[in-house]
Short mmCIF file of C-alpha atoms in Angstrom, two decimals:
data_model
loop_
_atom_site.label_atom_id
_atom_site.label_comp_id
_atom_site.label_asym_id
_atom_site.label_seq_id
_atom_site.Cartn_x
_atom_site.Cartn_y
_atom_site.Cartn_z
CA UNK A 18 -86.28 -51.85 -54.07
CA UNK A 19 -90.04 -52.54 -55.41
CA UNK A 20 -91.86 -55.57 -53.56
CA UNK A 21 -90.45 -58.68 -54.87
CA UNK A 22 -93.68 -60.29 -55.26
CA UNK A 23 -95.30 -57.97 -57.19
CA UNK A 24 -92.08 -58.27 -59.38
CA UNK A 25 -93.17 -61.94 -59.60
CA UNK A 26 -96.74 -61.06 -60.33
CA UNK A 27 -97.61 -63.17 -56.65
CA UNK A 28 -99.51 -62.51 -53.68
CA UNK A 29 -97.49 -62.21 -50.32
CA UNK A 30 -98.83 -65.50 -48.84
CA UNK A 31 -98.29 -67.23 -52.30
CA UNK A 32 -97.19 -71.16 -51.44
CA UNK A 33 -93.73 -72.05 -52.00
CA UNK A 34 -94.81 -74.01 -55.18
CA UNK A 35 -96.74 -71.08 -56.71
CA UNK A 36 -93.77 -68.69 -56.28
CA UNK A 37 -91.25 -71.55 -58.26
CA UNK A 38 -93.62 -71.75 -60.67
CA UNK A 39 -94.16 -67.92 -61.42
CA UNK A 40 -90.47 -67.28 -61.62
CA UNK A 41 -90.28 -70.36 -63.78
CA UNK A 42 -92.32 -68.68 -65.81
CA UNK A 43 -90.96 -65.45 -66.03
CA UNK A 44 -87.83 -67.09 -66.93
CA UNK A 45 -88.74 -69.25 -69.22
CA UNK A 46 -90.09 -65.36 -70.41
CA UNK A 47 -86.74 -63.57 -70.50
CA UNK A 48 -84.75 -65.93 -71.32
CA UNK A 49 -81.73 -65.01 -73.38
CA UNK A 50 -82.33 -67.67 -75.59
CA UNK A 51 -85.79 -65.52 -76.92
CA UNK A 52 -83.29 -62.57 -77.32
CA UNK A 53 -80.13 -63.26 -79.38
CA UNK A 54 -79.31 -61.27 -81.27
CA UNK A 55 -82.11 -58.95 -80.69
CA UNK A 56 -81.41 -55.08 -79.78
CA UNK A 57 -83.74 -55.39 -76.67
CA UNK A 58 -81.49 -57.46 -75.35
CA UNK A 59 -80.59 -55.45 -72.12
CA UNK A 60 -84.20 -54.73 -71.53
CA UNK A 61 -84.59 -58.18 -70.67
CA UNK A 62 -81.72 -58.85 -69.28
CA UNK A 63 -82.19 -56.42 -66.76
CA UNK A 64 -86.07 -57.82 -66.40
CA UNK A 65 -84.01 -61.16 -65.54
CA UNK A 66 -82.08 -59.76 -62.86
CA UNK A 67 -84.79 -58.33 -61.09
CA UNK A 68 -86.80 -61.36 -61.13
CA UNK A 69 -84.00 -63.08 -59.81
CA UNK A 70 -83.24 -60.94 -56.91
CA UNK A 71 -86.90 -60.98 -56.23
CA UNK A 72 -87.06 -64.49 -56.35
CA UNK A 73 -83.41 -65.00 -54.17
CA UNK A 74 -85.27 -61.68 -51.75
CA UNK A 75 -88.25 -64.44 -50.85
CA UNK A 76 -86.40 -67.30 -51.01
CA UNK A 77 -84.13 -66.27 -48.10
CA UNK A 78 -86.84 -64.32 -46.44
CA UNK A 79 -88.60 -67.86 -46.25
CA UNK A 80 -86.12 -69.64 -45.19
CA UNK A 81 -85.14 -67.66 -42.67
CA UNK A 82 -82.32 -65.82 -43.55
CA UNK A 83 -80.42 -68.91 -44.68
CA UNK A 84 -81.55 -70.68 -47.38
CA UNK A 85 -80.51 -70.58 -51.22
CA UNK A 86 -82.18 -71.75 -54.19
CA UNK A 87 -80.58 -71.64 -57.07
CA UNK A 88 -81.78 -68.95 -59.77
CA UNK A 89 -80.85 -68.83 -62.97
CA UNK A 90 -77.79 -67.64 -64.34
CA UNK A 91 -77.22 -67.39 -68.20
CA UNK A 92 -75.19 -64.68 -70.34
CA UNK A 93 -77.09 -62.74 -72.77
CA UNK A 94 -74.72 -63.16 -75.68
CA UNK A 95 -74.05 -59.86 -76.79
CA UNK A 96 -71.54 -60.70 -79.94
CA UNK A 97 -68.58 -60.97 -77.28
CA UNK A 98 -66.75 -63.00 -80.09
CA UNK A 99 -63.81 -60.78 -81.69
CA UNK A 100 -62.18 -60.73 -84.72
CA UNK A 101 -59.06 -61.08 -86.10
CA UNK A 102 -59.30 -58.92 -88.89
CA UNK A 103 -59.25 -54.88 -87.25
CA UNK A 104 -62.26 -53.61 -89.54
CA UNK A 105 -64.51 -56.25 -88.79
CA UNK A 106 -63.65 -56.60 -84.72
CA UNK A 107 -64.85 -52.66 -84.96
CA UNK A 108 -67.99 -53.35 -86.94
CA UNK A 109 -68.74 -56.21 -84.18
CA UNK A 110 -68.23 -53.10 -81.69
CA UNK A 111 -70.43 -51.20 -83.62
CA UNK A 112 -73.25 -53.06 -83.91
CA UNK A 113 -73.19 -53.81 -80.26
CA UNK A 114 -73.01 -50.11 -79.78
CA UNK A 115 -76.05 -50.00 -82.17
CA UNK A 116 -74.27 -47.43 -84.46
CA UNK A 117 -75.59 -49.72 -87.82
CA UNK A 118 -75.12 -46.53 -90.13
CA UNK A 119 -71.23 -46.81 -89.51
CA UNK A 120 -70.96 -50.32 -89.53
CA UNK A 121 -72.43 -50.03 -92.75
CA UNK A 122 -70.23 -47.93 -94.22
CA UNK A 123 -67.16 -49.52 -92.89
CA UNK A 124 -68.54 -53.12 -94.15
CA UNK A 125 -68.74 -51.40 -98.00
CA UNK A 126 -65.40 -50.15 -97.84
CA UNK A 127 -64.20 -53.64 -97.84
CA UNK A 128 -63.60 -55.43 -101.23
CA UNK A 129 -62.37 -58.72 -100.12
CA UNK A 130 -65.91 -60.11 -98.97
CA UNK A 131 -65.27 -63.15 -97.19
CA UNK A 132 -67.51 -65.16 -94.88
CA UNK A 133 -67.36 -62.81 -92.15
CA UNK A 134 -68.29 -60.10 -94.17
CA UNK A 135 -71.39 -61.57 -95.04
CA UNK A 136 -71.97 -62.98 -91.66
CA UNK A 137 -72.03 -58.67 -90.45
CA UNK A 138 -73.49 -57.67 -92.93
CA UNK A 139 -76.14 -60.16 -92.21
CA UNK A 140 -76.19 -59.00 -88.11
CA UNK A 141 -76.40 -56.10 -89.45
CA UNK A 142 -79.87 -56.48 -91.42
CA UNK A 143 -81.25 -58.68 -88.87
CA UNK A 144 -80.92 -55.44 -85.91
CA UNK A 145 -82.41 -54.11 -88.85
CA UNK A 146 -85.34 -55.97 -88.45
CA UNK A 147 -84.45 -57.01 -92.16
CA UNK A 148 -84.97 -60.59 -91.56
CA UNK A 149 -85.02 -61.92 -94.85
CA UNK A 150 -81.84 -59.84 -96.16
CA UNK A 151 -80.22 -61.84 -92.70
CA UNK A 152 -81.46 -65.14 -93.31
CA UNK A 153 -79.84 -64.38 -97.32
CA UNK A 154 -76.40 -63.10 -95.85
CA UNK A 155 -76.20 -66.07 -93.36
CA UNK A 156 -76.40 -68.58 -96.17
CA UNK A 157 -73.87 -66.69 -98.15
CA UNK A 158 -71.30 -66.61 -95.06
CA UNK A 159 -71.63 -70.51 -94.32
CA UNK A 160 -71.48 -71.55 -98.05
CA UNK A 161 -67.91 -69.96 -97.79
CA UNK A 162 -67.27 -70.89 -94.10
CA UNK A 163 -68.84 -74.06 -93.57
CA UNK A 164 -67.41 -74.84 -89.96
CA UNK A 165 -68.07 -71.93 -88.66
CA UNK A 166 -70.82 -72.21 -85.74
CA UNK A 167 -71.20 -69.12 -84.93
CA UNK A 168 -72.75 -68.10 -88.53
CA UNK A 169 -74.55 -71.49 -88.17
CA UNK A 170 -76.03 -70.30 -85.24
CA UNK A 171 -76.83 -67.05 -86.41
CA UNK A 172 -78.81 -68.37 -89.44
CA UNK A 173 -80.52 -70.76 -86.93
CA UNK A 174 -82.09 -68.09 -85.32
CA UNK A 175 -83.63 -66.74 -88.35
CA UNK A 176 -85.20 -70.38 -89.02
CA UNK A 177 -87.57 -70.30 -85.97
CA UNK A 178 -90.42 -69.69 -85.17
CA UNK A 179 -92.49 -69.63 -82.14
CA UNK A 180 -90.60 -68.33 -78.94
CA UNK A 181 -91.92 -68.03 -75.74
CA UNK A 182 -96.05 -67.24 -75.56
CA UNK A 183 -97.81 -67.24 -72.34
CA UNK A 184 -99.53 -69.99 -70.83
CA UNK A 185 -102.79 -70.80 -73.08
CA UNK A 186 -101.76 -69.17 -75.92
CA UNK A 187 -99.83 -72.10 -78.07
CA UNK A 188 -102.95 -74.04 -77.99
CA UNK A 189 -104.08 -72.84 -81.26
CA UNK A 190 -101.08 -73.05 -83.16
CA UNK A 191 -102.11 -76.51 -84.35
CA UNK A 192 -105.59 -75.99 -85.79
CA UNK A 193 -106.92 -77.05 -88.45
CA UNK A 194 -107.77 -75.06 -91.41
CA UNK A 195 -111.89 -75.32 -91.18
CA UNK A 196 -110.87 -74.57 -87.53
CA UNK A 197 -109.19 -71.55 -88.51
CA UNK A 198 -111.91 -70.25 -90.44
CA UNK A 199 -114.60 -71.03 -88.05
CA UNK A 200 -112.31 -68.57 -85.16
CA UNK A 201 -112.06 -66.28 -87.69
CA UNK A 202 -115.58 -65.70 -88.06
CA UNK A 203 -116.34 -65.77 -84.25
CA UNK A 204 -114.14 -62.56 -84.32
CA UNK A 205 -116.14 -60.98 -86.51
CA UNK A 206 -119.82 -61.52 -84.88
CA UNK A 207 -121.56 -60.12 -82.15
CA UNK A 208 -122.23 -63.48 -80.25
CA UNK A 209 -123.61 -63.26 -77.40
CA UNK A 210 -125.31 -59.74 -77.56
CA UNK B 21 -105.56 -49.30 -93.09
CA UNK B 22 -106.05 -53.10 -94.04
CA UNK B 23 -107.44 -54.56 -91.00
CA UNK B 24 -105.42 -56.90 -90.86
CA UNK B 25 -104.80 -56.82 -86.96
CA UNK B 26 -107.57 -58.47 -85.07
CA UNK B 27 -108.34 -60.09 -81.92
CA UNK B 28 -109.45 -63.56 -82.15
CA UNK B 29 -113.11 -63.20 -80.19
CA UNK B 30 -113.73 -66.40 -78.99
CA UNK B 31 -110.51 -66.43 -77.03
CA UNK B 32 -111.19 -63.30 -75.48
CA UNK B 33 -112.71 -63.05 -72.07
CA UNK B 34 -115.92 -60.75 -71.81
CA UNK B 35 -114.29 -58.66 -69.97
CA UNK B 36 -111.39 -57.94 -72.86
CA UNK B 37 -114.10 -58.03 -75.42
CA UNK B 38 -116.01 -55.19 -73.37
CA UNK B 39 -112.64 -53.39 -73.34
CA UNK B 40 -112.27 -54.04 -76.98
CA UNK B 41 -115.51 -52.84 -77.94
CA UNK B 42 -115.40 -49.58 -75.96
CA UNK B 43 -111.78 -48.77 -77.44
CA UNK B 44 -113.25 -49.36 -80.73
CA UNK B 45 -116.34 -47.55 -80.40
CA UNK B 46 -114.30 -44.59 -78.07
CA UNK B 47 -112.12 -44.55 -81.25
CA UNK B 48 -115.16 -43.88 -82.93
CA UNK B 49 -116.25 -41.35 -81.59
CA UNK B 50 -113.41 -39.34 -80.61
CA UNK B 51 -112.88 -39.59 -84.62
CA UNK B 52 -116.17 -38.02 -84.95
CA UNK B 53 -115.64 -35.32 -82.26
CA UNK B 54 -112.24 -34.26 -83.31
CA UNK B 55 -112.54 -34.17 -87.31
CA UNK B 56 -116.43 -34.53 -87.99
CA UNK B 57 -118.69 -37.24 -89.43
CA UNK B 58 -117.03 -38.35 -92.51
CA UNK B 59 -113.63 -39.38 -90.08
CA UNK B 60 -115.49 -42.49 -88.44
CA UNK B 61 -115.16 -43.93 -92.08
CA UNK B 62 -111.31 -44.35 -91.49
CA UNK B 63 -111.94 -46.17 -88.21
CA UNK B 64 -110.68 -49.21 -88.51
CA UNK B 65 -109.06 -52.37 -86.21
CA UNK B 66 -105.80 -51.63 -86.81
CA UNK B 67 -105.61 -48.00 -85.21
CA UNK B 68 -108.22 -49.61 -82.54
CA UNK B 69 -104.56 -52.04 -82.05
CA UNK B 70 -102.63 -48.66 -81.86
CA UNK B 71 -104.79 -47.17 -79.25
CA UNK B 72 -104.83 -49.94 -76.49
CA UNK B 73 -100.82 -50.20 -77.55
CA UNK B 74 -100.20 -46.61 -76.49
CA UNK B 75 -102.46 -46.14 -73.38
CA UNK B 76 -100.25 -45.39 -70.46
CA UNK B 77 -100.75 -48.95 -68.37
CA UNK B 78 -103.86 -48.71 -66.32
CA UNK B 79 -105.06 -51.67 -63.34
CA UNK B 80 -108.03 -51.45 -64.41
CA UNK B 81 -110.47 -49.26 -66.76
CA UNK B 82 -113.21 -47.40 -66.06
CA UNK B 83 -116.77 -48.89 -67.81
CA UNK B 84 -118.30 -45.86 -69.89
CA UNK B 85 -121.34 -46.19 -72.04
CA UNK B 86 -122.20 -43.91 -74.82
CA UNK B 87 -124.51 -43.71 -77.58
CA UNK B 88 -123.66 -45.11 -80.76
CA UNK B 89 -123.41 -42.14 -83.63
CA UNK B 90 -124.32 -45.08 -86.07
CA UNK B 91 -127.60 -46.39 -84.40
CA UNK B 92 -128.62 -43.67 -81.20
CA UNK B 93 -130.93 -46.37 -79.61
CA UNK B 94 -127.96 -48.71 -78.64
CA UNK B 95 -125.75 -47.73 -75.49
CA UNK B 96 -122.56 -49.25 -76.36
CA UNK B 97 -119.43 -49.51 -74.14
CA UNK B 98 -117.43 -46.80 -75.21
CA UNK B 99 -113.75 -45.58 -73.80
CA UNK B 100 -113.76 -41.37 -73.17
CA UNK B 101 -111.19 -39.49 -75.18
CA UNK B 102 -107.63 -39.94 -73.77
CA UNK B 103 -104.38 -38.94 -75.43
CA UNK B 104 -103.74 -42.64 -76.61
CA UNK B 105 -107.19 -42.13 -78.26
CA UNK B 106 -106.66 -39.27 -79.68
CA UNK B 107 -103.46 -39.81 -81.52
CA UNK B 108 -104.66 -42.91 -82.58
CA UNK B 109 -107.44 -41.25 -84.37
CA UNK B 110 -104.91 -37.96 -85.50
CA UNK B 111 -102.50 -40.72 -87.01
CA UNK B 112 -105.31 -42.64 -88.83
CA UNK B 113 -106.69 -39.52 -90.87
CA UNK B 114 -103.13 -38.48 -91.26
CA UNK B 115 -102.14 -41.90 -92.86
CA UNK B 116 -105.81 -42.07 -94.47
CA UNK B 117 -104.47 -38.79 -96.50
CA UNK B 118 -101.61 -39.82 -97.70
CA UNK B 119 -102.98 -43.55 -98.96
CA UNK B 120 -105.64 -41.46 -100.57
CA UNK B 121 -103.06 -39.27 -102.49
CA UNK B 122 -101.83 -42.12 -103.18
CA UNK B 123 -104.54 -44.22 -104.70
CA UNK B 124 -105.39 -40.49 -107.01
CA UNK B 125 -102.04 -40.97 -108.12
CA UNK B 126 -102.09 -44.42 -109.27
CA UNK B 127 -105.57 -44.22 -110.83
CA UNK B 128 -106.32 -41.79 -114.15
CA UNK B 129 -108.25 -39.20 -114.23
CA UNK B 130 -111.72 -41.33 -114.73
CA UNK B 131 -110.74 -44.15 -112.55
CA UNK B 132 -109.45 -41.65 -109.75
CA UNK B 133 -112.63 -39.73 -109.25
CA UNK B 134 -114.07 -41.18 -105.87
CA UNK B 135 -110.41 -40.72 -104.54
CA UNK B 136 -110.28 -37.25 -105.21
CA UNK B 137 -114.32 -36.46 -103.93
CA UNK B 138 -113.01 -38.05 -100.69
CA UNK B 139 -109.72 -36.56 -100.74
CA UNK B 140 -111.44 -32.92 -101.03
CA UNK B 141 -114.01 -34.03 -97.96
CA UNK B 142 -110.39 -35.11 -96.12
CA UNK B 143 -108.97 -32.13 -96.19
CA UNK B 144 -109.72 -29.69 -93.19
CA UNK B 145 -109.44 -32.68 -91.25
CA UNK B 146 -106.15 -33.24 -92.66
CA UNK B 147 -105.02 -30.13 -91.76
CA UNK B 148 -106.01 -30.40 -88.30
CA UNK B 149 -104.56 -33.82 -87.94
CA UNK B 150 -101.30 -32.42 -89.57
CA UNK B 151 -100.88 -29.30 -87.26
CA UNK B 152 -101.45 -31.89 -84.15
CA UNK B 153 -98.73 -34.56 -85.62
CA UNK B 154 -96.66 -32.22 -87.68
CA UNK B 155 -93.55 -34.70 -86.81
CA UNK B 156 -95.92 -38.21 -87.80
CA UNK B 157 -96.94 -35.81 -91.00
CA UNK B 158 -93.77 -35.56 -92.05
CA UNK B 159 -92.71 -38.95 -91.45
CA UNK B 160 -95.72 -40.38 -92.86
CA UNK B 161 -95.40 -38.63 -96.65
CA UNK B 162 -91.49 -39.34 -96.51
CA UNK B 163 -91.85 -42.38 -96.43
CA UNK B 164 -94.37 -43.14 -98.30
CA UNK B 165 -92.74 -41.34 -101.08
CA UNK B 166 -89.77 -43.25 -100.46
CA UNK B 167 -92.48 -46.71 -100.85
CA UNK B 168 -93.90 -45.21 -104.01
CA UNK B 169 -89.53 -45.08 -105.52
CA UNK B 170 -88.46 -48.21 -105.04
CA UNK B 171 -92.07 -49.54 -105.79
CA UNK B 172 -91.64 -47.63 -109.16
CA UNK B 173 -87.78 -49.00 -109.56
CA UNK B 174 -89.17 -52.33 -108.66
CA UNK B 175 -86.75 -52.53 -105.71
CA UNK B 176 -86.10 -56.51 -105.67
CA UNK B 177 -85.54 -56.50 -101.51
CA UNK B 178 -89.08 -57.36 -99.95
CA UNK B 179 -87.54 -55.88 -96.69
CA UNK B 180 -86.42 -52.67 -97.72
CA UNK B 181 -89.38 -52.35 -99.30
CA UNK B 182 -91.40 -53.18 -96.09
CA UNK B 183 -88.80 -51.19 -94.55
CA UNK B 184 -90.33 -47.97 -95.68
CA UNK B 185 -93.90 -48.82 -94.18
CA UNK B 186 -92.41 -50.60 -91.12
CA UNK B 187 -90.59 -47.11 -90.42
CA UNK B 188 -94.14 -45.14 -91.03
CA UNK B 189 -95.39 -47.43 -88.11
CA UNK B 190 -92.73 -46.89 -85.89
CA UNK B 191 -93.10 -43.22 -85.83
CA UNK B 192 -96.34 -43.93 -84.49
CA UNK B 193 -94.38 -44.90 -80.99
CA UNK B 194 -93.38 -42.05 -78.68
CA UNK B 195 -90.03 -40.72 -78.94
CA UNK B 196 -88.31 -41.20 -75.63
CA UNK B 197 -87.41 -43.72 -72.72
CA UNK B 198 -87.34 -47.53 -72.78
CA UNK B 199 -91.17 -47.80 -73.50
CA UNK B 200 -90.73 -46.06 -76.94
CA UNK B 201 -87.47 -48.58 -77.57
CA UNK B 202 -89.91 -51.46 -76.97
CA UNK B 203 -92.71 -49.79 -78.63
CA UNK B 204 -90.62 -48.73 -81.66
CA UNK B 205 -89.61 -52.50 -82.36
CA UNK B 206 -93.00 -54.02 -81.93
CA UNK B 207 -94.40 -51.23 -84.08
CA UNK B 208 -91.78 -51.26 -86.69
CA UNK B 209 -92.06 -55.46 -86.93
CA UNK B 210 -96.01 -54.97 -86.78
CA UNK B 211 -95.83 -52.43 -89.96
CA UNK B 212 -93.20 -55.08 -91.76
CA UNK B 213 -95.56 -57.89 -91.15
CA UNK B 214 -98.61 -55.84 -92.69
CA UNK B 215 -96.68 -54.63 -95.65
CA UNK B 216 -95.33 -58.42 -96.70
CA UNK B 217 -98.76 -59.59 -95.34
CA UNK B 218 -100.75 -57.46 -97.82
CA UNK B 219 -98.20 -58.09 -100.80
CA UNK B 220 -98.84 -61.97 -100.48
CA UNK B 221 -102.64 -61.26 -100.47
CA UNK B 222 -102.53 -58.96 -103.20
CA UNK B 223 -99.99 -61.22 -105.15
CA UNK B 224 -102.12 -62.69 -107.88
CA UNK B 225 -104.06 -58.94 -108.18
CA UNK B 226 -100.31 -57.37 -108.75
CA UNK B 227 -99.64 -59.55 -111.10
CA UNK B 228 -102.50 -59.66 -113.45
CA UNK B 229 -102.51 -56.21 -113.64
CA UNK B 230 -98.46 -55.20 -113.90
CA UNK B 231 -98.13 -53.57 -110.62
CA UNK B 232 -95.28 -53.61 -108.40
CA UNK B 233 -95.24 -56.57 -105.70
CA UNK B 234 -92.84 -57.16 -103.69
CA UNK B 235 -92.96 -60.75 -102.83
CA UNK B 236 -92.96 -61.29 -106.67
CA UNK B 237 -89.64 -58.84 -106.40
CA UNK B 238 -88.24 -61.32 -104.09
CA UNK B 239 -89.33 -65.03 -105.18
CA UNK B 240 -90.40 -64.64 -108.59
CA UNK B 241 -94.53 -64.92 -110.07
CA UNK B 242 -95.48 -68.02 -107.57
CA UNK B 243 -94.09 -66.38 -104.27
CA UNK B 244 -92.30 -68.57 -101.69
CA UNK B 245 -94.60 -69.21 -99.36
CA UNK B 246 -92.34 -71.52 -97.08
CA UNK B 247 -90.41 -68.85 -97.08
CA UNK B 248 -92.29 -66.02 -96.56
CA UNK B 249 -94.41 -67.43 -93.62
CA UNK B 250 -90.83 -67.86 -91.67
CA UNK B 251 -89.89 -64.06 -92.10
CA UNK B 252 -93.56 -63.24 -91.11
CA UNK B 253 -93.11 -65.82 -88.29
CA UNK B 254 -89.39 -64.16 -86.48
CA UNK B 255 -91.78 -60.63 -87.24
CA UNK B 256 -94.02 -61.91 -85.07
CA UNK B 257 -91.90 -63.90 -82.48
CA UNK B 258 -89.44 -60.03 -82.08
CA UNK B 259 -93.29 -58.57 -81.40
CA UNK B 260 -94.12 -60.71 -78.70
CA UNK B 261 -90.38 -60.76 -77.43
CA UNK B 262 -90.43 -56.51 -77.44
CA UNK B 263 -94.21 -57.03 -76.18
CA UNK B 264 -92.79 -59.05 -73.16
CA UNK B 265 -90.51 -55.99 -71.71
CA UNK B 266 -93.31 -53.70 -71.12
CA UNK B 267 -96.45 -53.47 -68.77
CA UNK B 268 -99.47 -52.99 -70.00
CA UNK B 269 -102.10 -52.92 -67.24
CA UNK B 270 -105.56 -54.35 -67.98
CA UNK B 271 -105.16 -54.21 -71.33
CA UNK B 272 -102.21 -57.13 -71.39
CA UNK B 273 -104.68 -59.89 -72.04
CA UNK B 274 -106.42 -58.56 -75.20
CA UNK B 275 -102.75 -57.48 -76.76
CA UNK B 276 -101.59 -60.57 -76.12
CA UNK B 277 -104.60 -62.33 -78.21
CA UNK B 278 -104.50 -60.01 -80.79
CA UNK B 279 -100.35 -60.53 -80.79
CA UNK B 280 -100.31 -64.54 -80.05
CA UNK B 281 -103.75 -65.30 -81.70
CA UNK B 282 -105.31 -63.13 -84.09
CA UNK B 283 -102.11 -62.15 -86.02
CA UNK B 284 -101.25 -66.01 -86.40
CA UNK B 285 -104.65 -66.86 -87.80
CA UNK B 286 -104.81 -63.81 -90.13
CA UNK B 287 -101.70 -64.80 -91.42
CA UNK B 288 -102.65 -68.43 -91.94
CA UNK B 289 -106.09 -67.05 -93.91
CA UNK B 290 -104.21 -65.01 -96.13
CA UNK B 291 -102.10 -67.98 -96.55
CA UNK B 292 -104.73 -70.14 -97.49
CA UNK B 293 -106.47 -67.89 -99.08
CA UNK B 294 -109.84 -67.86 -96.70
CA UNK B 295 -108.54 -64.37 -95.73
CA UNK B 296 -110.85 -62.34 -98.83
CA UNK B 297 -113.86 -64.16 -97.22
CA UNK B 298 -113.43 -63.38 -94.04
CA UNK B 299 -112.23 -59.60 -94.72
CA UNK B 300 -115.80 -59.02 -96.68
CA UNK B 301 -117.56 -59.97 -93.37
CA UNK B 302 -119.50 -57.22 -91.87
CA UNK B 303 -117.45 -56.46 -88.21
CA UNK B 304 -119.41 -56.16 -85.46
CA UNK B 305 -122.77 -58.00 -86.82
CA UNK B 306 -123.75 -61.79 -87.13
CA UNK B 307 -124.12 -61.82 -91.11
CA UNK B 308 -122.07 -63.58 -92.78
#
């Protein structure tokens, strides 16, 4: 198994405090929350189970053996809803299989379109990377299926913006505009040659 | 390409900026090297992006000065040729072709001259660059043809319209293991983002003289620009969450300005229309 604090990005004598915060960090990172829906989904899940047995590896180490801090322990949601309809509960298995082409095809042999069908057709487009074609599908499929949260949530996550940035980077998301255009220029000089 | 992808300097350390600068410049001059002295012309940030993107993660890079081809007094920090380098600068004279072809095509005869001068200079580079990359060749002119259909049909989807160029981009990534997944979605994001980018920056241009835009496609003559900026915004957020999954050595902390900093302010320039200013500015010198 690799070192568990380089997996932390830490030094080996690394206080207590500085190890919490770095896997805070890293979760804060991976967490599934900055990957619904997204098809590197398993990439980072399996980045969050490494940090966590790195972190649970240095924990007990520390502790001697017989300590336990708790890590943290979320699903990635991978579209485990079904269906009751047979076409659509194999599109859902389709797209999680990352076969869009098919699910495609199966979606456009339907002709009753009903909420669902928009809301897959939307998933569809947004593995796509087609996020505005989502966003338009989402609508569609809550305007016929208002109560439905899972298409509310779906079309939530094409609303944001922001997700996780490393530390010192959201600083200039609230600039001005003369601010803007004063950074902008800095980029362009030569400064301090 | 458009130059659209830029590091935000005054956040960088000196360190990052060194490493910027050399990339640039090694870009530069591996350009020169590989397809002779009218290639530097195509050098440009956004292939500069490309480069650090694709070098294999490094803990730390080797400082290498070289002589500028530009001005031969000035030692400049300059990166030697690697294979990140080099397909960096294959892909940008392939892609440089087949914008050219494309710009002879949509001018006349008259108006299409200085295309077709440069296009005839191109060429043996070309066909270098094309028997290095035949596979980013092909991909490049399919899908630019594709671009140049549904611009011509007036395709009223902004994304499968951006689609097309996104896909170009992507091909740029390498073809197997989990780096090229990552790389792939970052790189097919970054090419959607500079596709819907430009079309919002070229929006009042397109209009006044008929041409296809596909913003205007989507949201009518005024654009959406609430709208817009929130597709451009989860294109951005799916770069830095593919960004996230991979290492990238010394060169993290320069993609991550260029990816959390300089794409974000571009965006708002173009946005509020500063962007034409700032794009006229000469790069590397203090003129404004």
């Amino acid at each position: 198994m690799k070192d568990p604090y380089s997996t932390l990005g830490v030094s080996p004598d690394a206080s207590d405090d500085e190890i919490k915060k770095a896997y805070r960090n890293l979760a804060r990172k991976y967490h599934p929350d900055n990957y619904q829906n997204n098809p590197l989904a398993d990439l980072a899940e399996e980045k969050m189970k490494e940090i966590n047995e790195a972190y649970d590896t240095i924990t007990k180490q520390r502790a001697g053996g017989g300590g336990y801090q708790q890590t943290f322990s979320g699903g990635y949601p991978s579209q485990s809803r079904t269906s009751s309809n047979p076409t659509y509960a194999r599109v859902r298995n389709l797209i999680n299989a990352g076969d869009l082409g098919t699910a495609e095809r199966l979606l456009d042999e339907v002709y009753q379109r009903n909420g669902e069908w928009y809301f897959l057709t939307g998933s569809i487009a947004y593995q796509k990377g087609w996020l505005d074609e989502a966003a338009q599908n989402y609508v569609k499929a809550i305007n016929m299926d208002p109560n439905n949260m899972e298409y509310r949530q779906a079309y939530a996550m094409t609303q944001q913006s922001g997700g996780y940035r490393p530390m010192g980077y959201n600083s200039m998301s609230t600039m001005d505009c003369c601010t803007t255009m004063l950074c902008l220029n800095c980029l362009c000089g030569r400064g301090c040659y | 390409m458009f130059g659209y992808v830029r590091p935000v300097r005054a956040e960088l350390k000196c360190r990052d900026f060194d490493l910027y600068r050399a990339t640039y410049c090694g870009l530069c001059r591996c350009l020169r090297r590989r397809y002779g002295l009218l290639a530097p012309m195509f050098l440009n940030y956004d292939f500069t992006f490309l480069a650090l993107l694709l070098w294999p993660p490094e803990t730390d890079f080797p400082t290498c000065y070289g002589r500028c081809q530009a001005n031969p007094l000035r030692k400049e920090p300059m990166c030697l040729d690697s294979p990140a380098l080099e397909q960096a600068a294959d892909e940008s004279i392939i892609l440089a072709w087949w914008k050219l072809n494309d710009n002879v095509q949509d001018n006349g005869l008259l108006r299409g001259f200085p295309y077709r001068a440069l296009l005839a200079g191109l060429y043996p580079a070309y066909r270098k660059a094309a028997r290095l990359r035949p596979a980013f060749d092909r991909t490049a002119q399919q899908n630019l043809q594709a671009l140049a259909q549904l611009e011509a049909e007036g395709c009223p989807s902004m994304d499968r319209a951006a689609d097309a160029f996104a896909k170009l981009l992507q091909a740029a990534a390498p073809q197997e293991g989990t780096r090229s997944r990552v790389l792939s979605q970052l790189l097919y994001h970054l090419g959607r983002w500079i596709y819907l980018l430009d079309a919002r920056d070229d929006l009042a241009e397109d209009l006044s003289v008929g041409r296809y835009n596909a913003v205007a496609a989507r949201f009518g003559p005024e654009g959406d620009d609430a709208c817009l900026r929130l597709t451009l915004d989860q294109s951005l957020r799916l770069m830095g969450a593919a960004f996230q999954l991979e290492d990238f050595g010394c060169r993290t902390a320069v993609l991550e300005n260029i990816l959390y900093l300089g794409l974000p302010l571009v965006q708002r320039a173009v946005f509020d229309g500063t962007w034409s200013e700032i794009k006229k500015q000469k790069i590397w010198s203090n003129r404004r």
